[in-house]
Coordinates of C-alpha atoms and ligand atoms in Angstrom, one line a residue:
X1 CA 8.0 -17.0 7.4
X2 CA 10.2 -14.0 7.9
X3 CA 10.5 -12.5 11.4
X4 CA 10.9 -8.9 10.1
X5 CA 9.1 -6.9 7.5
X6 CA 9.9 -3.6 6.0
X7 CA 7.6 -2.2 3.5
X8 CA 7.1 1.0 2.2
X9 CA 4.7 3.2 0.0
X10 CA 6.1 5.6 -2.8
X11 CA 6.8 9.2 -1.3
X12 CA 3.9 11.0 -2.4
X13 CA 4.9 14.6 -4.4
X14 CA 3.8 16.8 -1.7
X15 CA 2.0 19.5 -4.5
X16 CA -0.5 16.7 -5.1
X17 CA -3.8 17.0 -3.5
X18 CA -4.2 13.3 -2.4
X19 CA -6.5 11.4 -4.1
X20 CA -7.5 8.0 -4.2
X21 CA -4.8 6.3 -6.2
X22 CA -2.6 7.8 -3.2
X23 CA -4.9 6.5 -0.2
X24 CA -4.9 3.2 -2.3
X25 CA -1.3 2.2 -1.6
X26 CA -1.3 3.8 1.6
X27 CA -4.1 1.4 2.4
X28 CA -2.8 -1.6 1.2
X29 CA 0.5 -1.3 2.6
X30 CA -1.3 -0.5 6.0
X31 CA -3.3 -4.1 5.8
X32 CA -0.2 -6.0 4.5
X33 CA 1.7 -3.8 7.6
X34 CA -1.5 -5.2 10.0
X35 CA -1.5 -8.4 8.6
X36 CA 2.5 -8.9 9.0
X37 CA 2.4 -7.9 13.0
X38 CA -0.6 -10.2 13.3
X39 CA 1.8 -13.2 12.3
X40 CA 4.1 -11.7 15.2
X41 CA 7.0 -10.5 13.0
X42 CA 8.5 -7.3 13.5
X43 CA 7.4 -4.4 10.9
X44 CA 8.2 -1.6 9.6
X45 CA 6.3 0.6 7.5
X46 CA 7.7 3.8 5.7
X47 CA 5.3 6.3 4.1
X48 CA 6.2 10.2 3.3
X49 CA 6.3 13.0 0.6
X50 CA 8.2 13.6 -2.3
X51 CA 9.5 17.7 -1.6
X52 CA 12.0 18.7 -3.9
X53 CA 12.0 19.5 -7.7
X54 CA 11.0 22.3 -9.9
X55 CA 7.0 21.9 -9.5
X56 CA 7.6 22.7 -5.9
X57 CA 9.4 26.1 -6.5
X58 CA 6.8 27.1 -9.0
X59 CA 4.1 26.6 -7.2
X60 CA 5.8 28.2 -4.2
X61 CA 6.7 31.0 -6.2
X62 CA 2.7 30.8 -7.3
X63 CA 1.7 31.4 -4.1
X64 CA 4.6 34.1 -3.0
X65 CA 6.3 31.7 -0.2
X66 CA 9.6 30.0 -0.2
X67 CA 9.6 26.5 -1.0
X68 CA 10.2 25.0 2.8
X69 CA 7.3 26.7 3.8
X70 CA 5.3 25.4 0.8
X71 CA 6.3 22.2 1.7
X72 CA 5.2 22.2 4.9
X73 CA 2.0 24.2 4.0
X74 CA 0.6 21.5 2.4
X75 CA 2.3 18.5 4.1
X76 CA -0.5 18.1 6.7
X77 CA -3.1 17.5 3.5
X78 CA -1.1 14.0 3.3
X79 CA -0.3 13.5 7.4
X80 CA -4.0 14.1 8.3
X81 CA -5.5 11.9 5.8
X82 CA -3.4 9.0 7.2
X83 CA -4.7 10.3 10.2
X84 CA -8.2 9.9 8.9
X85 CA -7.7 6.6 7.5
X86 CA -6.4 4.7 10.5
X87 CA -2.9 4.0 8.7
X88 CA -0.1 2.5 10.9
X89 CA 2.5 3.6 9.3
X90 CA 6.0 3.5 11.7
X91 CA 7.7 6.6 10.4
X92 CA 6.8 9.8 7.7
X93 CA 9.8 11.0 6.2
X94 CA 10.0 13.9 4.4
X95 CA 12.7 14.7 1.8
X96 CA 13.5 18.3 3.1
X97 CA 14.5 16.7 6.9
X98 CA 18.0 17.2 7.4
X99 CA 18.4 13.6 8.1
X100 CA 18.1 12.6 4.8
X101 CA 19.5 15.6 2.7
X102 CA 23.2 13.9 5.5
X103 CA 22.3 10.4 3.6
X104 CA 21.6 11.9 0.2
X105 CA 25.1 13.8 -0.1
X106 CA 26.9 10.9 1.9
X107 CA 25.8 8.7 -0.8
X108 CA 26.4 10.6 -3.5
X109 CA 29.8 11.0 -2.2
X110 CA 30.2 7.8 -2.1
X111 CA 29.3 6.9 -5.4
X112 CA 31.4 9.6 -6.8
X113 CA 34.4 7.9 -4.8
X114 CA 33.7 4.6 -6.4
X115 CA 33.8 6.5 -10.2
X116 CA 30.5 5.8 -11.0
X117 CA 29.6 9.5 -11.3
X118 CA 31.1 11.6 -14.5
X119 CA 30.7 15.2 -15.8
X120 CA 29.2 15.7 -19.3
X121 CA 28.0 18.4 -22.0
X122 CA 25.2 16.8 -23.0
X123 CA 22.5 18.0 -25.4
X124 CA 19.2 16.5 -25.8
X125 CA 15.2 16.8 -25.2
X126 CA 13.9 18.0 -22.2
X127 CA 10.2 17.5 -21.0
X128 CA 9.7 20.7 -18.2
X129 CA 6.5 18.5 -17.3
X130 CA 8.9 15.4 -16.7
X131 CA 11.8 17.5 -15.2
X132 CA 13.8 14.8 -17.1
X133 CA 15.6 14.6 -20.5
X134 CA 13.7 12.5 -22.4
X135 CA 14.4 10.2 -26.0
X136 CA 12.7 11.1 -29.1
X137 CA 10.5 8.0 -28.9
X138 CA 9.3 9.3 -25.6
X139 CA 8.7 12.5 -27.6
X140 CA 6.6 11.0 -30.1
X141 CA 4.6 9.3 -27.7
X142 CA 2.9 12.3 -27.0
X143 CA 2.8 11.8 -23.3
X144 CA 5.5 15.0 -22.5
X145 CA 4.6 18.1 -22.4
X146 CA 6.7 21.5 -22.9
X147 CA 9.9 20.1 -24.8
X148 CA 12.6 22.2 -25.1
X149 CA 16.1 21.3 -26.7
X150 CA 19.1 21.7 -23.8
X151 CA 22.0 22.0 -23.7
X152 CA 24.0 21.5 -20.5
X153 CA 27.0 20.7 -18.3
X154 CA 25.8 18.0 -15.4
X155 CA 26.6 14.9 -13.8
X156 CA 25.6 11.3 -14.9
X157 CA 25.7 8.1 -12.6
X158 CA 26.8 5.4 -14.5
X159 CA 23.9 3.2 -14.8
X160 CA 24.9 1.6 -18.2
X161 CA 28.1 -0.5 -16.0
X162 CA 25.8 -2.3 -13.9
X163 CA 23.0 -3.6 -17.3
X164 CA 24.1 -6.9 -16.8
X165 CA 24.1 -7.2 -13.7
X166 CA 20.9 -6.1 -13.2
X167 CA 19.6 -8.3 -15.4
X168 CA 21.1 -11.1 -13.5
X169 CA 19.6 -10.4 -10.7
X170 CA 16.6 -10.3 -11.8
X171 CA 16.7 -13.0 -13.5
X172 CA 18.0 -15.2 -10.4
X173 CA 15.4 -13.6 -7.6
X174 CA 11.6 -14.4 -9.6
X175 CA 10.4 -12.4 -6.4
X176 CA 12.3 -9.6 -7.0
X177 CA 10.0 -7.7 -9.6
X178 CA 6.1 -8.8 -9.0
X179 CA 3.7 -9.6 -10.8
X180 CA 5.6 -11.9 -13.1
X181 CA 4.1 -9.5 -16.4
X182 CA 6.2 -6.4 -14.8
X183 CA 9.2 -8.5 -14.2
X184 CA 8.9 -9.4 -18.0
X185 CA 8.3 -5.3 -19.0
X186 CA 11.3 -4.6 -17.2
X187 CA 13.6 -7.8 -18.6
X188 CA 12.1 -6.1 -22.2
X189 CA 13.8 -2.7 -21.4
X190 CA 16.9 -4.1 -20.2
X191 CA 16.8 -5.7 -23.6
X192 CA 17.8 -2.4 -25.2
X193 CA 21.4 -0.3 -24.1
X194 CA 20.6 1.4 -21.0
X195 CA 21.7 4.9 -20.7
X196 CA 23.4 6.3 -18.2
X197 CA 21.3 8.6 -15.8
X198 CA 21.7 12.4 -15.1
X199 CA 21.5 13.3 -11.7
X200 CA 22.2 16.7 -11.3
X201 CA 19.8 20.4 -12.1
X202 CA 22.4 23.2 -12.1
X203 CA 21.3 25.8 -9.9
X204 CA 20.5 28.6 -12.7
X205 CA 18.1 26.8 -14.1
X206 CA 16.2 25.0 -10.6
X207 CA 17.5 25.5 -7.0
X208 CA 14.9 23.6 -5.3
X209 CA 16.9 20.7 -4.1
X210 CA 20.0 18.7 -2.3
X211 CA 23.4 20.2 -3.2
X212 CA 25.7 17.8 -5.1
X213 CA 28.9 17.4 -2.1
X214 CA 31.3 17.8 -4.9
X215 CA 30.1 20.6 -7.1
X216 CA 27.7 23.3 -5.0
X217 CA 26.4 24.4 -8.4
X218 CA 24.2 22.1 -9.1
X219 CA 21.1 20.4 -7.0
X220 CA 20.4 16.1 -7.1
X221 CA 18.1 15.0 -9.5
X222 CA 14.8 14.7 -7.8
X223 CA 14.6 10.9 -8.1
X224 CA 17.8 9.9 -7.4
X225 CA 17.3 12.1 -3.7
X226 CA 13.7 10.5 -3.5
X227 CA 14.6 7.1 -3.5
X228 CA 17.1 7.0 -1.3
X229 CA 14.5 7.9 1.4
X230 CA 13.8 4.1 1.9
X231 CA 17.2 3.8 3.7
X232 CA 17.6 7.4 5.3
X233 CA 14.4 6.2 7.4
X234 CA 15.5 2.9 8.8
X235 CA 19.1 4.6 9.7
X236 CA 21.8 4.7 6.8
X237 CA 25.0 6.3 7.9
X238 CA 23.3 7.0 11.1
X239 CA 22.3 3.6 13.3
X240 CA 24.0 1.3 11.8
X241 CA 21.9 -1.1 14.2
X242 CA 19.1 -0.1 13.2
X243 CA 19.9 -0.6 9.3
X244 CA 21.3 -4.0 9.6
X245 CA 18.1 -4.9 11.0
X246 CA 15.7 -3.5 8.9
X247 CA 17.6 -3.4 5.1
X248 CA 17.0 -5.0 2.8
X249 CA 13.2 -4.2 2.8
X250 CA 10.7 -6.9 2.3
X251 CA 8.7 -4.8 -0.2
X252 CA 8.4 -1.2 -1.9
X253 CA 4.7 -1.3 -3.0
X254 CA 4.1 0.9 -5.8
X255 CA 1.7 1.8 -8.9
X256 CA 2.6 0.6 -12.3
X257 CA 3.6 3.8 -13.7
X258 CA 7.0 4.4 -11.5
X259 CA 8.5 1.2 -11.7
X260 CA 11.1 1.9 -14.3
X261 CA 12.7 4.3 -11.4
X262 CA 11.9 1.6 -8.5
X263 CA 13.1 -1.5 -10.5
X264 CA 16.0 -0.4 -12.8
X265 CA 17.4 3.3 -11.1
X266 CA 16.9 2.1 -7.4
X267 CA 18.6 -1.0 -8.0
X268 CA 21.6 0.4 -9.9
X269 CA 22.5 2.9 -7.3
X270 CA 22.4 0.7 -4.7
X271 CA 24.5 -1.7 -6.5
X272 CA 27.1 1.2 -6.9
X273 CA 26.8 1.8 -3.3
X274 CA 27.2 -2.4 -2.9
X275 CA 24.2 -3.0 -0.7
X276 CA 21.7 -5.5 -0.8
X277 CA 18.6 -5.1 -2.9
X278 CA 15.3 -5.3 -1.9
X279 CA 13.4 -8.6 -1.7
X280 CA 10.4 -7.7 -3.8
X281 CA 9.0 -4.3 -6.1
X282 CA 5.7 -4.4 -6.3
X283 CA 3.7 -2.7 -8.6
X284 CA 0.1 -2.7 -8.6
X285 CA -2.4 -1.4 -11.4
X286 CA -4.3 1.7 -11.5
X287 CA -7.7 2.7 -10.3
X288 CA -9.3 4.2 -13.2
X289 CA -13.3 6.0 -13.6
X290 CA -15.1 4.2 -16.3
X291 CA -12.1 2.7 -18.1
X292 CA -10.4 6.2 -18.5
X293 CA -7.2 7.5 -16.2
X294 CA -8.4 9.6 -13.0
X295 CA -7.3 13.3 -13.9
X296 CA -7.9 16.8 -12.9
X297 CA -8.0 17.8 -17.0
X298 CA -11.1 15.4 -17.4
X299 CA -12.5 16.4 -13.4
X300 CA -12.5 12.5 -12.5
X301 CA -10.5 12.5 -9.2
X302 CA -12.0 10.6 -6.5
X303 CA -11.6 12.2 -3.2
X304 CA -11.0 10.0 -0.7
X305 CA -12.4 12.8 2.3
X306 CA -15.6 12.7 0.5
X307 CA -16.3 9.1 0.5
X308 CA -15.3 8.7 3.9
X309 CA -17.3 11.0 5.4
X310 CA -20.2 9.7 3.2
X311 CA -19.6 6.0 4.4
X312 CA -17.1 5.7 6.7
X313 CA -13.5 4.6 6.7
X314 CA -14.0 1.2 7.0
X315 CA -16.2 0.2 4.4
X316 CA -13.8 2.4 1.9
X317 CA -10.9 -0.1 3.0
X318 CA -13.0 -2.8 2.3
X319 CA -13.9 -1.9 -1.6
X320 CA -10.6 -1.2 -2.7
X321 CA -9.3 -4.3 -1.4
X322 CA -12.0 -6.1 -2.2
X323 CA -12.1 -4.7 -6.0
X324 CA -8.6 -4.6 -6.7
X325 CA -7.1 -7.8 -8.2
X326 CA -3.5 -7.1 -7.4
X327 CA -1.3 -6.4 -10.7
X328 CA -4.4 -5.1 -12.8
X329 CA -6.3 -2.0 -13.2
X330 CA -9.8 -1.6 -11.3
X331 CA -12.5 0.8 -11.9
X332 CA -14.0 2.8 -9.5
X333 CA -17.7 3.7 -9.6
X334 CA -20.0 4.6 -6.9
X335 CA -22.2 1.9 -7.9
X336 CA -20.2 -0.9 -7.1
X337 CA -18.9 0.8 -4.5
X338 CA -22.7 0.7 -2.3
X339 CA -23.6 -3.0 -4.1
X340 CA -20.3 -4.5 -2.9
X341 CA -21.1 -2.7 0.8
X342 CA -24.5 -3.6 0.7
X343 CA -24.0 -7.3 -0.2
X344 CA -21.1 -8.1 1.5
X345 CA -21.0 -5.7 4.2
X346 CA -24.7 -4.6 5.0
X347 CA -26.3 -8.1 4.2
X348 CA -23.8 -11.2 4.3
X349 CA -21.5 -9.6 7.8
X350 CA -23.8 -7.3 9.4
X351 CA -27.1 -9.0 9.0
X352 CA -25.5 -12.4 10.2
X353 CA -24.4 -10.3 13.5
X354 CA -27.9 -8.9 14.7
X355 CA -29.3 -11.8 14.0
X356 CA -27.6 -14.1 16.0
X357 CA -27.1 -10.7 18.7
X358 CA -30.8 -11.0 18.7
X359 CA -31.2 -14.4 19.2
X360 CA -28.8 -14.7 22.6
X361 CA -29.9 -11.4 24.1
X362 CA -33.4 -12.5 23.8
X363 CA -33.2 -16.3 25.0
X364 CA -29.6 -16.7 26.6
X365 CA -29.7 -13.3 28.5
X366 CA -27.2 -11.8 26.4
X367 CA -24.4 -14.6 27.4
X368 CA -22.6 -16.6 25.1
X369 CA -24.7 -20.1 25.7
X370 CA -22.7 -23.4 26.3
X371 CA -22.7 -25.2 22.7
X372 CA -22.2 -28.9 24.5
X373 CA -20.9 -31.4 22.0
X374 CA -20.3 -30.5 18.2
X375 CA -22.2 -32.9 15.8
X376 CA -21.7 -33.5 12.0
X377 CA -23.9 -29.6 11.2
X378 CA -20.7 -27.9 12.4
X379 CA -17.9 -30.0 10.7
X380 CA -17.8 -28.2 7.3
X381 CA -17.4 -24.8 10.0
X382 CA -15.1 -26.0 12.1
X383 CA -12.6 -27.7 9.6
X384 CA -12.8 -24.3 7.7
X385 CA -12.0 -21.9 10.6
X386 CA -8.9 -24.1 11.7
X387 CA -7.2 -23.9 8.2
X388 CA -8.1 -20.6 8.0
X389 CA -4.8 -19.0 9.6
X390 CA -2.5 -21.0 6.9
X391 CA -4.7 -19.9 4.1
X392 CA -5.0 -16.5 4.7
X393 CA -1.4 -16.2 5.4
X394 CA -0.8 -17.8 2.1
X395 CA -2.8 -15.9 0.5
X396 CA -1.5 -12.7 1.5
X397 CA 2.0 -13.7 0.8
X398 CA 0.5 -14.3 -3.0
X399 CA -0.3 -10.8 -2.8
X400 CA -4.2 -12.0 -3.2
X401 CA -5.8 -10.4 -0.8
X402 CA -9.2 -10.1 -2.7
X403 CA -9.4 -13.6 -2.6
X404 CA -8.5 -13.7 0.9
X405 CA -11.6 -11.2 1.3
X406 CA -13.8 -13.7 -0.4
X407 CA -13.0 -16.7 0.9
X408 CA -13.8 -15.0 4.2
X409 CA -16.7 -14.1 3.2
X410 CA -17.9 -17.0 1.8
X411 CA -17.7 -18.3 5.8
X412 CA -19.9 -16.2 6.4
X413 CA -22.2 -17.0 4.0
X414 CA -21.9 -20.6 4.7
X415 CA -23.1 -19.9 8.2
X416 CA -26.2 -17.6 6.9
X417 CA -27.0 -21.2 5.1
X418 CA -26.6 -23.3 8.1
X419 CA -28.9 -20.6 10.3
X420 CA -31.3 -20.9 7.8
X421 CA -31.2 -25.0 7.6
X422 CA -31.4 -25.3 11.4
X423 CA -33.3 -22.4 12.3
X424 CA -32.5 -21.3 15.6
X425 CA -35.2 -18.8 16.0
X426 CA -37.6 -22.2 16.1
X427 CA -35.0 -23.8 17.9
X428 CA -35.0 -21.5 21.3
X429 CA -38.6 -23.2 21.7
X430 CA -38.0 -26.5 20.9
X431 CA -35.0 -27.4 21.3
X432 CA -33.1 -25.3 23.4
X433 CA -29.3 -27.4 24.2
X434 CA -28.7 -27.4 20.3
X435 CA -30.3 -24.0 20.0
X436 CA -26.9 -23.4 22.1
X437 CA -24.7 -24.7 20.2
X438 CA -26.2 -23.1 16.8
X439 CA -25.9 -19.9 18.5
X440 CA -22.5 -20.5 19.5
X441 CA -20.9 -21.9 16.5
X442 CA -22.4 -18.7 14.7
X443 CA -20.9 -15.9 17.0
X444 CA -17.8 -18.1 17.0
X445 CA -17.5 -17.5 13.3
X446 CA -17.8 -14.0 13.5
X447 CA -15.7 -13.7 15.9
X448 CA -12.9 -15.8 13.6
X449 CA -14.6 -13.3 10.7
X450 CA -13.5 -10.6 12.2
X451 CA -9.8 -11.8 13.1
X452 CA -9.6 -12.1 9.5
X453 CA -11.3 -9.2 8.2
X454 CA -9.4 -6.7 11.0
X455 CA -6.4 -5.8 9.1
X456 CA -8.8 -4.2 6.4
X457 CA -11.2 -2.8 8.6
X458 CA -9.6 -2.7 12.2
X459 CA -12.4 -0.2 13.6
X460 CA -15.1 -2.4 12.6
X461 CA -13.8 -5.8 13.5
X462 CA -12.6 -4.2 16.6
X463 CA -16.8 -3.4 17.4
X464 CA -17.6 -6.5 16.0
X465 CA -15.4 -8.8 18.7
X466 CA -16.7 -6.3 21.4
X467 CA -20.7 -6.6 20.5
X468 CA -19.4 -10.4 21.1
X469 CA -18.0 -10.0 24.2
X470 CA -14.4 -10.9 23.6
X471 CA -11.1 -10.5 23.4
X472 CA -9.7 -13.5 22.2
X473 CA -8.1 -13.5 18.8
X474 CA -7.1 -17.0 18.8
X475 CA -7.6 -18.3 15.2
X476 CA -9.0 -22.0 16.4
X477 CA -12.3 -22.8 16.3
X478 CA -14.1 -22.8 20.0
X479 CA -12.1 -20.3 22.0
X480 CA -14.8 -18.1 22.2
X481 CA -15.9 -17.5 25.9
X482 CA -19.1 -19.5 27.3
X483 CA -21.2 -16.8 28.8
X484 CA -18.9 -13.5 27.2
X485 CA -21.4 -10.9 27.3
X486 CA -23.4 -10.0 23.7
X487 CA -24.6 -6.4 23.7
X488 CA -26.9 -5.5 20.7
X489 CA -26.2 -2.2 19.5
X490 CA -26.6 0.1 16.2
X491 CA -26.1 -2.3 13.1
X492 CA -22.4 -2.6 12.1
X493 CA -22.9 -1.7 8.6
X494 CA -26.4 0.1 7.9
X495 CA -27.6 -0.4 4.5
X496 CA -26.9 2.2 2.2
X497 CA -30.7 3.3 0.7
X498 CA -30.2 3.9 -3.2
Ligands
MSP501 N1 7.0 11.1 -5.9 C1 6.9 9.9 -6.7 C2 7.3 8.7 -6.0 C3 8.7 8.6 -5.4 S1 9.0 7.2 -4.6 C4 10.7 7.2 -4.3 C5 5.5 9.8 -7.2 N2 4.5 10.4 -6.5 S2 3.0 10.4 -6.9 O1 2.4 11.2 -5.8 O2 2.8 10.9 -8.2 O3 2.4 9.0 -7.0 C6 2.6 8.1 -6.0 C7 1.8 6.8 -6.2 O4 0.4 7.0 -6.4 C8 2.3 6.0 -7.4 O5 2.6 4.7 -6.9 C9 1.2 6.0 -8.3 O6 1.1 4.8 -9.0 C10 0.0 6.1 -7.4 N3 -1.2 6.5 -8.1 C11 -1.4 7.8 -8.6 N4 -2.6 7.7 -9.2 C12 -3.1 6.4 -9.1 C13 -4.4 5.8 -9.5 N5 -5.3 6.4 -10.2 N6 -4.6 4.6 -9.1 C14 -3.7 3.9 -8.3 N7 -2.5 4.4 -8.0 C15 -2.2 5.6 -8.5 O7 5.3 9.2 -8.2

């Protein structure tokens, strides 16, 4: 186990309008963040925007302001949804703060000191949609828009020196690239020469960005300032301290479609600069609407705003972690969305909790009743809730955490089977000592439930332990309080009415 984890979330390009695939890894770096803390290690968690680049001057210019106040026009569209969604995050940078355009120049400086910056006339294909030269293969693809031929003067890190290297590296740390199939795309590029990288826009042509310290002409390539923002925010060349504690980060979570920049670019640079790289990239699939890509050309963007304030935020956590099997592509319908909520939420969770809410407030006076002694009914429960904490840990380390959502889940419905093979509700009047310890053993795995469940839903869960009565978040099996107070109140999760 680690005792510190850093993890971040790709800076999101502040002209977007956030949809879901951005509230996706927002979310699931929140519950790996909730998770982390809830195994005691110190964490970190780094989200923020993306600010610079030609897209934001045009559309500044579009609307008749000046880039800054662009920028943070439409900042609070991102800020407020986090807001909305419960996210933990530690610390929002954005690219325009003056303490990162300090650690953008400083680095750059520095890797112009070490020679691993040149100047070049270079003349090749450049995508305006991109705001990137790109090869003639990429051209061909016909997935870059407005090509025009450029010639230019700029300023290219040397990315080609450190190939091998690279390769090395990757090849040595199996965690460093995840899943094992994106590790293998990448080890496929390296396979061919790697070309050096330009890093520089000359002012005439794009202004909106960080001047280059050594030639005030030109602005830093927008990728080469954005990355960098995952060691601006934990202190580079500021709190050294702070740094050494937090760098190398445990994990940059990102979607499948930016991990050439994350896993070869990101790397590179910082090997120029000689720090440590980070422990683990990784890149998840992409939520797509019936099979094809969400897009605002085909009118298929998920808002997030929408579904929450249609279902609530919890139960929106809950499907995308629960549909996502991390490394592949889901696909987001509305359907599945209200059958997975209806089934696992409505029926197996919330039904299981006003039942046995019912059941105490109506023959226990609302206490928690004394189960007395445990017989053979409860073993297969008990066993399972006291291995729970190492599976679940395990799990999440493995990146499954749909799995660790099911297995949860199948708890619970293994308790809806044992309420319905000893039938408490017959119980209360015959048998009222193991009617107790029914009762008991099934608000005791809720509560566990809900332990579990709380870094994906932590309003929910939260409600759910208080309906019990308790506090206690002690993963063991029993530690729920003889005579805690049940209250019965609204159902947790009202079924959704199709
Ligand atoms: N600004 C860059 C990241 C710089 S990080 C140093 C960027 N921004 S983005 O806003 O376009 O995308 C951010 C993230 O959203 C990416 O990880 C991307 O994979 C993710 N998603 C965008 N659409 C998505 C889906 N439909 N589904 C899942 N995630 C998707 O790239």
């Amino acid at each position: 186990m680690n005792d510190k984890f850093y993890i971040s979330t790709p800076i999101y390009y502040v002209n977007d309008k956030p949809h879901i695939g951005h509230a996706y890894t927002t979310i699931l770096a929140d519950v790996l963040s909730r998770f982390h803390r809830n195994r005691n290690e110190e964490t970190f968690f780094l989200t923020g925007l993306d600010e610079h680049g030609q897209k934001v001057e045009q559309a500044a210019s579009a609307r008749d302001v000046n880039p800054q106040q662009h920028c943070d026009e439409m900042a609070p569209r991102f800020t407020k949804l986090w807001e909305e969604l419960h996210i933990s995050n530690n610390d929002f940078i954005r690219t325009t703060e003056s303490r990162h355009k300090k650690v953008v120049q400083e680095i750059l400086q520095k890797v112009w000191d070490a020679g691993d910056i040149y100047e070049a006339e270079y003349e090749g294909l450049y995508s305006v949609s991109e705001e990137r030269f790109v090869t003639e293969k990429e051209v061909e693809s016909g997935d870059y828009r407005d090509i025009q031929t450029l010639k230019e003067k700029n300023y290219f890190f040397k990315m080609s020196k450190y190939q091998q290297k690279l390769i090395d590296h990757i090849e040595s740390n199996p965690d460093f690239i995840r899943p094992e199939h994106r590790k293998n795309e990448i080890l496929g590029f390296l396979k061919n020469p790697l070309n050096d990288l330009c890093i520089s826009r000359p002012k005439s042509r794009m202004s909106w960005g960080i001047d280059l310290p050594f030639d005030d002409n030109y602005v830093t390539y927008v990728w080469f300032d954005a990355l960098i923002n995952y060691v601006t925010a934990i202190g580079y060349g500021a709190d050294s301290e702070s740094f050494k504690k937090w760098w190398p980060a445990n994990m940059h979570l990102i979607g499948k479609d930016i991990l050439t920049t994350h896993a070869v670019y990101w790397p590179t640079m910082l090997m120029s600069l000689g720090i440590d790289l980070p422990k683990t990239i990784f890149a998840h699939g992409w939520w797509l609407m019936k099979d094809s890509k969400m897009s605002k050309s085909l009118g298929n963007v998920v808002n997030p705003m929408d579904l929450i304030s249609d279902y609530g935020v919890d139960p929106v956590r809950y499907y995308l972690m629960r549909e996502m099997v991390l490394g592949q592509d889901a696909n987001f319908t509305i359907d599945s969305f209200i059958k997975r909520y209806n089934a696992d939420l409505a029926n197996d969770l919330g039904n299981l909790l006003s039942r046995v809410s019912n059941l105490i407030v109506k023959n226990f006076e609302g206490k928690t009743p004394d189960p007395g002694t445990f017989t053979s009914q409860e073993s297969e429960l008990i066993e399972k809730a006291n291995q729970f904490e190492t599976l679940i840990s395990e799990k999440i380390d493995e990146m499954k955490i749909h799995d660790a959502i099911e297995e949860t889940l199948q708890f619970v419905r293994s308790v809806n089977r044992y309420l319905e093979e000893t039938a408490p509700w017959k119980l209360v009047k015959e048998d009222k000592k193991s009617a107790a310890r029914v009762l008991y053993s099934a608000a005791e795995t809720l509560r566990i439930s809900a332990i579990i469940l709380e870094p994906i839903m932590p309003n929910r869960m939260e409600d759910l332990l208080a309906s019990l009565g308790t506090k206690n978040k002690t993963l063991i099996w029993g530690e729920l309080e003889i005579g805690s107070t049940i209250t019965k109140g609204a159902p947790l999760f009202p079924r959704i009415q199709v």
